[in-house]
Coordinates of C-alpha atoms and ligand atoms in Angstrom, one line a residue:
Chain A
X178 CA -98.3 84.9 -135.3
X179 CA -96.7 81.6 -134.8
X180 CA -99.2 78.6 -135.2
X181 CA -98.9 75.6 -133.0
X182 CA -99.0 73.4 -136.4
X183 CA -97.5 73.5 -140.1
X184 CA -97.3 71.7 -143.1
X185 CA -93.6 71.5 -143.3
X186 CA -91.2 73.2 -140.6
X187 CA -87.8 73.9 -141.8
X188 CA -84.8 74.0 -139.7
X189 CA -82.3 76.7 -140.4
X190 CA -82.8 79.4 -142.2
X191 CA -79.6 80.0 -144.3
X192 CA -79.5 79.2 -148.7
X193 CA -81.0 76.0 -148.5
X194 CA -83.6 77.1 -145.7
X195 CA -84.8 80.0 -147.0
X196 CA -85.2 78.5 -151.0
X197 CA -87.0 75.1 -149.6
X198 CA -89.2 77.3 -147.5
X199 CA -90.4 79.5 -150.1
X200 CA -90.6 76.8 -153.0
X201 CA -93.1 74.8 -150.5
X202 CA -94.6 77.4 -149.6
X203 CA -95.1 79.1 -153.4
X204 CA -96.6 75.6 -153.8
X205 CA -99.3 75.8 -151.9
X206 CA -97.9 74.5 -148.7
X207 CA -98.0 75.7 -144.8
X208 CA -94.4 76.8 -144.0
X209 CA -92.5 77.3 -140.3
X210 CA -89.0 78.4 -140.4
X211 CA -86.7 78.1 -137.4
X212 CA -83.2 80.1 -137.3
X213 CA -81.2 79.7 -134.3
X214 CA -79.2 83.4 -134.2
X215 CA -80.4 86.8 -134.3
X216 CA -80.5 87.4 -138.0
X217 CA -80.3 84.9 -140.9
X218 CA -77.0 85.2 -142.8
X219 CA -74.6 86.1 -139.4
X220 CA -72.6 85.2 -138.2
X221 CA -71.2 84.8 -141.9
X222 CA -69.2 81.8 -142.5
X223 CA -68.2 81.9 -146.1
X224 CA -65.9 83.5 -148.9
X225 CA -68.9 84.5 -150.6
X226 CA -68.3 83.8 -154.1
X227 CA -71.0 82.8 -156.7
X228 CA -71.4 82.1 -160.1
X229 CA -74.2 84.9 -161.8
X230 CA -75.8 81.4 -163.7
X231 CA -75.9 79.7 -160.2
X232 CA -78.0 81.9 -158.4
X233 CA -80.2 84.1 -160.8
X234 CA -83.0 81.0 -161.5
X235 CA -83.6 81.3 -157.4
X236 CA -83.6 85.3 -157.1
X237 CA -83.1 88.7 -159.0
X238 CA -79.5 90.3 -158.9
X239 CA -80.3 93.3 -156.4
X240 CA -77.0 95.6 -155.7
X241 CA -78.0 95.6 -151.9
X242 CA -75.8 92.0 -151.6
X243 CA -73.4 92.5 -154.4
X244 CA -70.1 93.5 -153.4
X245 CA -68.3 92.7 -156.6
X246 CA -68.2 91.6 -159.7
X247 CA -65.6 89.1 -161.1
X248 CA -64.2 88.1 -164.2
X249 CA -60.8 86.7 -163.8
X250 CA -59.7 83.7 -162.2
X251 CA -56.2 84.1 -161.1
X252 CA -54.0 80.6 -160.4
X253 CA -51.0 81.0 -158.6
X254 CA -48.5 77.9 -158.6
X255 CA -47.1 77.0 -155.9
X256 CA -43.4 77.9 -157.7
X257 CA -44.2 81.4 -158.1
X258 CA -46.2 80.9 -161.8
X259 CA -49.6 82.6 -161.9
X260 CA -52.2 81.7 -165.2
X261 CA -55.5 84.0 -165.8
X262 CA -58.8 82.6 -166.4
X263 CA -61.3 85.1 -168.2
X264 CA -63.8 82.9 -170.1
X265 CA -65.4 81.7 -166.8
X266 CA -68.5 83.4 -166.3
X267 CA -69.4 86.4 -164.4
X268 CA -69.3 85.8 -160.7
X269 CA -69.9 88.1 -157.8
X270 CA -68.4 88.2 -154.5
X271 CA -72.1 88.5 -152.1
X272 CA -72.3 90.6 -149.1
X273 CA -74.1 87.0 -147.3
X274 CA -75.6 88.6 -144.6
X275 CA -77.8 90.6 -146.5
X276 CA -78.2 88.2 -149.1
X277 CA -79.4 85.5 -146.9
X278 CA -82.4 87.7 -145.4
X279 CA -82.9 88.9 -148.7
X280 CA -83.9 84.9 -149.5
X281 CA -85.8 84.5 -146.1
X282 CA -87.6 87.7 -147.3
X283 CA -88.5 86.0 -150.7
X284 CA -89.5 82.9 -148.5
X285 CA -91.8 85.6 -146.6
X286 CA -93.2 87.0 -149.2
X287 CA -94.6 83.8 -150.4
X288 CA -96.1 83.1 -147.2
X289 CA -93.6 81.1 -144.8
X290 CA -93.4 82.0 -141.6
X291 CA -90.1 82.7 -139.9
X292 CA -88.6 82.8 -136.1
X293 CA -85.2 83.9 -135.3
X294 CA -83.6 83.0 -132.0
X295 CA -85.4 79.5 -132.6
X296 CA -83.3 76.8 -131.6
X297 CA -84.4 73.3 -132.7
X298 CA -83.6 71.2 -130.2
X299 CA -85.1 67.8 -131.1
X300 CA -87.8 66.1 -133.3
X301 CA -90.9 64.9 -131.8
X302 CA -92.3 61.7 -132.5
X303 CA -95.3 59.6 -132.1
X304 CA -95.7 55.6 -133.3
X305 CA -92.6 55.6 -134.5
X306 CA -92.9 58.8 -136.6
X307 CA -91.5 62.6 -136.6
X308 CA -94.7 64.3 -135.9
X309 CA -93.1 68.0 -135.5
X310 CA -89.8 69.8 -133.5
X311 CA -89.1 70.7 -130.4
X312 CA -87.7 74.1 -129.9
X313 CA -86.4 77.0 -127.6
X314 CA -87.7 80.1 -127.9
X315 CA -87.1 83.1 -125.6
X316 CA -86.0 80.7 -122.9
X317 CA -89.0 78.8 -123.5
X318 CA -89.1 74.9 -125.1
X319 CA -91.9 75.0 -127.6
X320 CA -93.6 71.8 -129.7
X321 CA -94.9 72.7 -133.3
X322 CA -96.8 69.6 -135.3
X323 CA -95.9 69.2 -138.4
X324 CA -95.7 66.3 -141.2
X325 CA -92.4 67.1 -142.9
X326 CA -89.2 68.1 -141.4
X327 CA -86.7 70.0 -143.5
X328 CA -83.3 70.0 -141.9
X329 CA -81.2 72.9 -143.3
X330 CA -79.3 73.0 -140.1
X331 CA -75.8 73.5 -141.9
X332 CA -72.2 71.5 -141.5
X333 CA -73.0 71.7 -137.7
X334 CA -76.4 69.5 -138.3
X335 CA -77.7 67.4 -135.7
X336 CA -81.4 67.0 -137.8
X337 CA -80.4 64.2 -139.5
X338 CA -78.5 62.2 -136.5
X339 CA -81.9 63.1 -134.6
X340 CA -84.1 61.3 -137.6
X341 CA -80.8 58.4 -136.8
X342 CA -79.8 58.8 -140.3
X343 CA -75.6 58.7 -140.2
X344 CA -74.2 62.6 -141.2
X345 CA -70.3 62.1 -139.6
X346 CA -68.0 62.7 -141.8
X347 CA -64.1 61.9 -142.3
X348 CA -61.3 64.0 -141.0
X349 CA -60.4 64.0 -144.5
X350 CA -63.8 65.1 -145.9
X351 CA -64.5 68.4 -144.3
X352 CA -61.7 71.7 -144.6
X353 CA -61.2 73.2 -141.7
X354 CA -61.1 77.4 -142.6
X355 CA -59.9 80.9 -141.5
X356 CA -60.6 83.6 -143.3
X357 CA -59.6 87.4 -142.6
X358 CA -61.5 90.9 -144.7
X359 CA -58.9 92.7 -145.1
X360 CA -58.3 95.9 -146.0
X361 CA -56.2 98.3 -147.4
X362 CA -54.4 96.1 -149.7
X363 CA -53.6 95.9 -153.1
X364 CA -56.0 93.5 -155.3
X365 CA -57.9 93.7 -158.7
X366 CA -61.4 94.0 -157.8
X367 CA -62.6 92.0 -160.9
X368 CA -59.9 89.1 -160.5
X369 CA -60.3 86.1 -157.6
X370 CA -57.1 85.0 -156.9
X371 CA -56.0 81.1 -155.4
X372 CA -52.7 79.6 -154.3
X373 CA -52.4 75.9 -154.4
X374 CA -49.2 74.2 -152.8
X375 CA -48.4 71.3 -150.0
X376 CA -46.7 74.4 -148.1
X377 CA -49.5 77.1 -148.7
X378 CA -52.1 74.9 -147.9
X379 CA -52.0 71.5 -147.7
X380 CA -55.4 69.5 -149.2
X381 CA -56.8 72.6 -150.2
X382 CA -56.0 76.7 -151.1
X383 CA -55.9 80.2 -150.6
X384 CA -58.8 82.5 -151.6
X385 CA -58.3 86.1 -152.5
X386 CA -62.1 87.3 -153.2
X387 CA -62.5 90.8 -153.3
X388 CA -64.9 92.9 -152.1
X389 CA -64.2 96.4 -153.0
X390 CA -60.6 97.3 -154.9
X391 CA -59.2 97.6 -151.3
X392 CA -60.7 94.9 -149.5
X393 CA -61.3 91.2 -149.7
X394 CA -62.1 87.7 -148.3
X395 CA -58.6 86.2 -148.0
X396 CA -59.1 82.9 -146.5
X397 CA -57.9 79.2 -146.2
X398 CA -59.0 75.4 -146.4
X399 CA -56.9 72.5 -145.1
X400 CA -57.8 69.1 -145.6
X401 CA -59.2 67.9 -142.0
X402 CA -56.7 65.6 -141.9
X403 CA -53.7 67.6 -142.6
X404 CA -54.7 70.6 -140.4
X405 CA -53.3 69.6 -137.5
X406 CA -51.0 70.0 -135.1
X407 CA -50.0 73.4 -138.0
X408 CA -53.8 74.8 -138.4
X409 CA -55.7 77.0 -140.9
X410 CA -54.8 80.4 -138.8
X411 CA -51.2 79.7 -138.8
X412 CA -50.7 79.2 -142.2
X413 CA -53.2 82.3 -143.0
X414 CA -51.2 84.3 -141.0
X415 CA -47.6 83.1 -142.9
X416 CA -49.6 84.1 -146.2
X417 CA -50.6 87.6 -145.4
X418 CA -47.9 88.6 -143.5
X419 CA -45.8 87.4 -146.9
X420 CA -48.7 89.0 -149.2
X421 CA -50.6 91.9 -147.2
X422 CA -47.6 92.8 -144.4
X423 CA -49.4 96.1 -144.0
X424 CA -53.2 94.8 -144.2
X425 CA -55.5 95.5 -141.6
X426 CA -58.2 92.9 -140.5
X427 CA -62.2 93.7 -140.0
X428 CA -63.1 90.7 -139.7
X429 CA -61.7 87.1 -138.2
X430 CA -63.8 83.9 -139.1
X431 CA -63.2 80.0 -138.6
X432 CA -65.5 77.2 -140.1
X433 CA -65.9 74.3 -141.7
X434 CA -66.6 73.2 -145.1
X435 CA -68.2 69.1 -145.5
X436 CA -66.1 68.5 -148.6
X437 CA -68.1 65.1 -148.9
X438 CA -70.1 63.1 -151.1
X439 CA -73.6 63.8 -150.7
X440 CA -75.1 61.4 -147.9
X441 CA -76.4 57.9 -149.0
X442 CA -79.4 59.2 -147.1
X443 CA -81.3 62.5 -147.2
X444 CA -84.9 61.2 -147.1
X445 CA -86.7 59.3 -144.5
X446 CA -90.1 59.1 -143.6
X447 CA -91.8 63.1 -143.1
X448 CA -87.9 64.5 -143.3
X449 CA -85.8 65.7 -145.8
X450 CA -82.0 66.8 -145.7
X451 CA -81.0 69.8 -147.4
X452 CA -77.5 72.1 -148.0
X453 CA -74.1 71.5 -146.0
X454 CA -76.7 69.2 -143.8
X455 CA -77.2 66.9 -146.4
X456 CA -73.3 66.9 -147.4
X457 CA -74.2 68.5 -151.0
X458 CA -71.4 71.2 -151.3
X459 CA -69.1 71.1 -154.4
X460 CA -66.0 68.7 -152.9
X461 CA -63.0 69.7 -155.0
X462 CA -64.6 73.8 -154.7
X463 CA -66.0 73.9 -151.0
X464 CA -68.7 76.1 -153.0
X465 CA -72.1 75.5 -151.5
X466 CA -74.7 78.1 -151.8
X467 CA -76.1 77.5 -154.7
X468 CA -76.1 73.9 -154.2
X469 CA -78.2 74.3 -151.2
X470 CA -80.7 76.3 -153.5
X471 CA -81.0 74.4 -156.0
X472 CA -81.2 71.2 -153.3
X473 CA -83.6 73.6 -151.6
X474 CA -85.9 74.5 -154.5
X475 CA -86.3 70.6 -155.0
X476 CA -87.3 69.8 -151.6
X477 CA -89.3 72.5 -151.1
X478 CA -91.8 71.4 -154.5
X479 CA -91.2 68.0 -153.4
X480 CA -92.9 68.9 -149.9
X481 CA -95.3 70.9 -151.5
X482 CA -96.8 67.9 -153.8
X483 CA -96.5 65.6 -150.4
X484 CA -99.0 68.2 -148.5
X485 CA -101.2 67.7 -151.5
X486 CA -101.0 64.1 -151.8
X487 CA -100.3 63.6 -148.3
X488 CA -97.8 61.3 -148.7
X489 CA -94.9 62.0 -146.5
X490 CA -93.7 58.3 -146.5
X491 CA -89.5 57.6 -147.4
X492 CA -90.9 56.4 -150.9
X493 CA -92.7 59.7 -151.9
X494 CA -90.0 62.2 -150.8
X495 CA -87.8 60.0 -152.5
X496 CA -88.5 62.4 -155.6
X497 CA -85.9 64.9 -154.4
X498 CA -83.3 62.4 -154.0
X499 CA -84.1 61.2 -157.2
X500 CA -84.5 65.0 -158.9
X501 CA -81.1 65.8 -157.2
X502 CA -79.4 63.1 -158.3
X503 CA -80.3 64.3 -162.2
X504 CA -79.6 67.6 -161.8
X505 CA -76.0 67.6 -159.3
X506 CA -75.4 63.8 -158.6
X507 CA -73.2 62.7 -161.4
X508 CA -71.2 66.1 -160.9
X509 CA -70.7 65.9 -157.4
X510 CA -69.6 62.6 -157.8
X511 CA -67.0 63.0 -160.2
X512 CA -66.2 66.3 -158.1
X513 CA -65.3 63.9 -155.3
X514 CA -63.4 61.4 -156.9
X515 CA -61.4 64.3 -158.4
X516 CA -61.0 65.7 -154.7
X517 CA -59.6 62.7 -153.8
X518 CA -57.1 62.9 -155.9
X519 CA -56.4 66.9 -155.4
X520 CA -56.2 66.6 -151.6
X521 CA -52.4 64.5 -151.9
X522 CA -51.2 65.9 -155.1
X523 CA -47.6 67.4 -155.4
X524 CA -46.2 70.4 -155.6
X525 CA -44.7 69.3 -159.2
X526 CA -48.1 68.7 -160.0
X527 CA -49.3 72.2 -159.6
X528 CA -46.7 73.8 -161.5
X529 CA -46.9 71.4 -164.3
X530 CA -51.3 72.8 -164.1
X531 CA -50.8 76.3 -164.0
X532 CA -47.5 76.3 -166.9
X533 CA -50.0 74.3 -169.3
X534 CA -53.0 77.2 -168.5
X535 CA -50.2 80.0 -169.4
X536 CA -50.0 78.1 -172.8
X537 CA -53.8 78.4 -174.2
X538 CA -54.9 81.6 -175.6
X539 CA -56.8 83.9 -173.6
X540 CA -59.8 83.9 -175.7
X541 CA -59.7 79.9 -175.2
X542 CA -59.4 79.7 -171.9
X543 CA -62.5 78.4 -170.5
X544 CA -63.1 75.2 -168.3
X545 CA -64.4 73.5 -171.4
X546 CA -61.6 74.0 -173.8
X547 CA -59.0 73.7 -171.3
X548 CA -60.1 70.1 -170.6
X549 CA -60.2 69.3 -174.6
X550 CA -57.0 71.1 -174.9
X551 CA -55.5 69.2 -172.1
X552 CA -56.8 65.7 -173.3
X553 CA -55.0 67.0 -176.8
X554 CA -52.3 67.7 -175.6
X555 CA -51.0 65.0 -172.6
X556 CA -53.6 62.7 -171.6
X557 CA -51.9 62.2 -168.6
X558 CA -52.0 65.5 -167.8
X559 CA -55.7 66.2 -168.4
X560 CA -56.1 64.0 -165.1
X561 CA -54.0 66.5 -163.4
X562 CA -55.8 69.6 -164.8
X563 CA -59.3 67.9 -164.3
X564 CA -57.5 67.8 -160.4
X565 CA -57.3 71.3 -160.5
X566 CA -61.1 71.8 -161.2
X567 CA -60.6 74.0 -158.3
X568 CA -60.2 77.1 -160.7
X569 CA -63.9 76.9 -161.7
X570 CA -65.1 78.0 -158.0
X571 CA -66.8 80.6 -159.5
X572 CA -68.6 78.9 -161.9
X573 CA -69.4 75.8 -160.8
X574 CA -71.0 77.5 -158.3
Chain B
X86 CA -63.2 66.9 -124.2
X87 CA -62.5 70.4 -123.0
X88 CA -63.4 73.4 -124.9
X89 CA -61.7 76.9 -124.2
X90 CA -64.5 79.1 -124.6
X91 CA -62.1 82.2 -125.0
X92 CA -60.7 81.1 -128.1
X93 CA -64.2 79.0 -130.1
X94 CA -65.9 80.7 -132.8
X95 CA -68.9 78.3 -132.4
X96 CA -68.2 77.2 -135.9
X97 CA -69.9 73.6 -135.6
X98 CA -66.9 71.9 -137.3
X99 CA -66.6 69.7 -134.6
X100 CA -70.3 68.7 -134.9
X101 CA -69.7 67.2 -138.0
X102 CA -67.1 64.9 -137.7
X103 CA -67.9 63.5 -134.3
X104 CA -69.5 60.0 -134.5
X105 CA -70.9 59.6 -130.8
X106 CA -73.0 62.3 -131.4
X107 CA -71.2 64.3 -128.3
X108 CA -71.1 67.8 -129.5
X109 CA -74.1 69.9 -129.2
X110 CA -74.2 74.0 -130.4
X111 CA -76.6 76.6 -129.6
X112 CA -76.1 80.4 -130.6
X113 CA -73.4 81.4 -128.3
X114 CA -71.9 77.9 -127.1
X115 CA -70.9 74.6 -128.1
X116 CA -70.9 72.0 -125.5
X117 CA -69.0 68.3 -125.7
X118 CA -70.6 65.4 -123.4
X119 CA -68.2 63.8 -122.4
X120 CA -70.4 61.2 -120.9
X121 CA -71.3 60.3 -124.8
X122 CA -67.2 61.1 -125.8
X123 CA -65.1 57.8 -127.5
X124 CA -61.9 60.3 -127.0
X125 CA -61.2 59.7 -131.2
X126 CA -60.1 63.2 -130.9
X127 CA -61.8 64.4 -134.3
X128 CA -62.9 67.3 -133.0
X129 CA -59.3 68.5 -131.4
X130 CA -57.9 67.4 -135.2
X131 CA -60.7 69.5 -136.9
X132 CA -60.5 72.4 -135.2
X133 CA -59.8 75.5 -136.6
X134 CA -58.7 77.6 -133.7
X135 CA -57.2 74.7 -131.7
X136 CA -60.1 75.8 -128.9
X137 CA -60.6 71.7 -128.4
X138 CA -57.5 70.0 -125.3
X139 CA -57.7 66.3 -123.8
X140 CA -59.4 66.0 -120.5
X141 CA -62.7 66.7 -118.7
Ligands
LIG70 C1 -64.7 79.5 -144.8 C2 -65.8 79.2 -145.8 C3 -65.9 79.7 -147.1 C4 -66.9 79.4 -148.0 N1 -66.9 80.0 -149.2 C5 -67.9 79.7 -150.0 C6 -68.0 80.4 -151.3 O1 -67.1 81.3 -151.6 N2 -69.0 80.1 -152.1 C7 -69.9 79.2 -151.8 O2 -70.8 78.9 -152.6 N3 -69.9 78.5 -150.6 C8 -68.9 78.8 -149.7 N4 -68.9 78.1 -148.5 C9 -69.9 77.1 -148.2 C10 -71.2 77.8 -147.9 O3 -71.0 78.8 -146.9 C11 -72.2 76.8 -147.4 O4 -72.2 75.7 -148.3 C12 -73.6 77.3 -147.4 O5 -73.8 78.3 -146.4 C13 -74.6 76.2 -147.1 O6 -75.9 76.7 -146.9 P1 -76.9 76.0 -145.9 O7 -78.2 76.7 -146.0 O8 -76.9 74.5 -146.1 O9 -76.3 76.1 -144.5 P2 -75.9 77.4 -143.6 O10 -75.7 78.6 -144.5 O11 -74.8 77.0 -142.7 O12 -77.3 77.7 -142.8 C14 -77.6 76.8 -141.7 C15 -78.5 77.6 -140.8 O13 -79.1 76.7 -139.8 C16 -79.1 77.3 -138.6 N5 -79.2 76.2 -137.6 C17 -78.3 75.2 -137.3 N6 -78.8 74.4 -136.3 C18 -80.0 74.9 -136.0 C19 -81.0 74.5 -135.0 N7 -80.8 73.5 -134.2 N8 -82.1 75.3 -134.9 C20 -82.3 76.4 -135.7 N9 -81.4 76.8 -136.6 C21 -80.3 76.1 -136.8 C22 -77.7 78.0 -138.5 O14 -77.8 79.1 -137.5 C23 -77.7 78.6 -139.9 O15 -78.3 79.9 -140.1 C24 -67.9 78.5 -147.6 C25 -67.9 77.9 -146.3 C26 -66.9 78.3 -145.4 C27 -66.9 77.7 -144.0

């Protein structure tokens, strides 16, 4: 049963929905969530690849959303050079769809309620404060009071203009995406594969993530600035006709990734911002589920301690910011300033990457030691290679 | 703004990089109002289907 008043309501019931729901409610607090579609986790809008570190402190490994597992991280240059990565950390390739109920069902079990077909359609205020969400339902517009807002409400988020805090972001800060499943095609089912190049895929790169040995995510980001009038489809399309001619497709997807810094403002007075709402997805990767967890677990305690203090003033929920800023803020900045950077370099560049990688011993080739290595070797060049961060998607996720 | 509702994937890209707040999505449709609409043409640019033309 639906109650006509919460504690905290959450809006959007995907990573960082489902983990801020369940941490506030684990803590003691009264938890609403509201997901717009049918199901949590569709329609799924991601390549699905995780680190194992990056999502194990937020739920148990269950083979139910496992497709694969990866080991390898294959660079391909943009001259035809490819460099393997094996020192990176497990990763897995998620089936989403499951794997996001599988959080709302964690969120569940610790006592937050959840709606689908819920669409949040506006805050409600009263004095100058948010004092719950408006909502349709079944055709129906619905009020429920509450004194914290969560807005998990994705890259599409309007929660945060609603509260007027500013959430646009820059042509060049978001990657517009296509990604295909394909199957029937040849691929390493342990080994994610990228191709970086101005003509692959300009301000951003290819993604081969497998799912099974004969079917995978193969997808694309473009810079939002260089996507157009040539788009993410048509320069998919170039790739796997060159790389999969004979592939078939189950599945067509288009979306957006905010490849932003994190907004100045994700706190306000009763309302939080959390996941792609909040602009918190790895820039230089476009990874961001478990930054929306881990954003999500911190909001959620932080609302929790607010219901017991009731506090639900800017200066209170300021916590998270604060809590984020310790555990992701430093990283995501650097990640940004390094995206900058990625989004307009060269061809030559890339080559010049993936040739020094083919030089360090497989046994050494981590993130870590290729950065000492490359500072070793050609300062210059440990900019570049620092650039190319891209190769840890998996584990910097 | 004009969206061609055969080819959108109701992806919310759009959403995000419009600054008059213009673009609203629900679970089968994104509407632009074009009432609210500066024409910057962010959301034609961001597209990734190319499902956003000029006009009303
Ligand atoms: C093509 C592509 C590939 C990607 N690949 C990866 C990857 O490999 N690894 C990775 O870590 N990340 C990847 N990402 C990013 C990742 O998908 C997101 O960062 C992640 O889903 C963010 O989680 P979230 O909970 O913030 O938002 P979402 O998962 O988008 O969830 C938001 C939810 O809010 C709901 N909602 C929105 N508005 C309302 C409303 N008004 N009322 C009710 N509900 C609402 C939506 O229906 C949705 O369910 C990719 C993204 C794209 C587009």
């Amino acid at each position: 049963m639906v109650q006509d008043r919460y504690d905290v309501v959450v809006i959007g019931a995907g990573p960082a929905g489902s983990v801020a729901a369940r941490f506030a409610a684990e803590n003691g607090a009264s938890v609403l969530m509201l997901e717009r579609d049918r199901e949590p986790g569709i329609p799924v809008r991601c390549a699905e690849g995780v680190s194992h570190n990056g999502i194990t402190p937020f739920i148990d490994v269950d083979q139910r959303w496992i497709a694969s597992r990866i080991d390898v991280a294959k660079l391909h240059s943009p001259n035809g050079e490819t460099a393997n990565m094996h020192n990176n950390g497990l990763g897995y390739v998620l089936e989403r769809r499951v794997f996001d109920t599988a959080l709302c069902e964690l969120a569940a079990k610790h006592g937050a309620h959840l709606i689908t077909k819920a669409d949040a359609l506006d805050l409600v205020w009263k004095d100058g404060k948010i004092t719950g969400v408006k909502y349709k339902y079944s055709g129906e517009i619905r009020k429920v009071k509450c004194d914290i807002v969560i807005g998990a409400d994705g890259v599409e988020s309007r929660v945060g203009r609603w509260a007027g805090i500013k959430t646009v972001v820059r042509l060049e800060d978001i990657d517009t995406c296509a990604q295909y499943t394909l199957t029937d095609i040849d691929i390493e089912k342990d080994t994610c594969e990228f191709y970086f190049g101005t003509k692959v895929s300009p301000g951003g790169y290819i993604w081969i993530f497998p799912k099974s040995d004969n079917t995978a995510n193969v997808g694309i980001g473009l810079s939002g600035h260089l996507s157009h009038p040539k788009g993410p489809k048509e320069y998919l399309d170039e790739f796997v006709q060159r790389r999969f001619p004979e592939a078939k497709i189950t599945y067509t997807m288009y979306g957006g990734v905010p490849t932003a810094a994190t907004l100045d403002e994700i706190v306000k007075d009763n309302i939080m911002l959390v996941g792609d709402a909040a602009r918190q997805v790895n820039p230089i990767t476009g990874g961001g589920v478990v930054q929306a967890m881990i954003a999500g677990s911190i909001a959620g305690k932080v609302a929790a301690q607010a219901v017991k203090e009731k506090r639900f003033d800017k200066k209170f929920l300021k916590e998270y910011r604060k809590e984020w800023n310790k555990r992701l803020g430093k990283t995501q900045k650097t990640m940004f300033l390094m995206k900058e950077k990625f989004m307009n370099m060269n061809d030559e560049r890339f080559n010049r990457i993936v040739e020094f990688c083919q030089k360090i011993p497989r046994d050494k080739f981590s993130l870590k030691t290729l950065f000492t290595e490359a500072v070793k070797g050609d300062p210059k060049l440990m900019i570049d290679v620092a650039k190319a961060f891209v190769v840890s998607k998996i584990k910097m996720k | 703004m004009k969206i061609n509702r055969d080819l959108c994937d109701i992806c919310g890209s759009c959403v995000a990089v419009c600054p008059a707040d213009a673009i609203v999505v629900s679970e089968f449709i994104v509407d632009i109002d074009n009432e609210k609409c500066t024409n910057c043409l962010n959301c034609l640019k961001v597209c990734p289907i190319k499902a956003i033309e000029e006009g009303e």
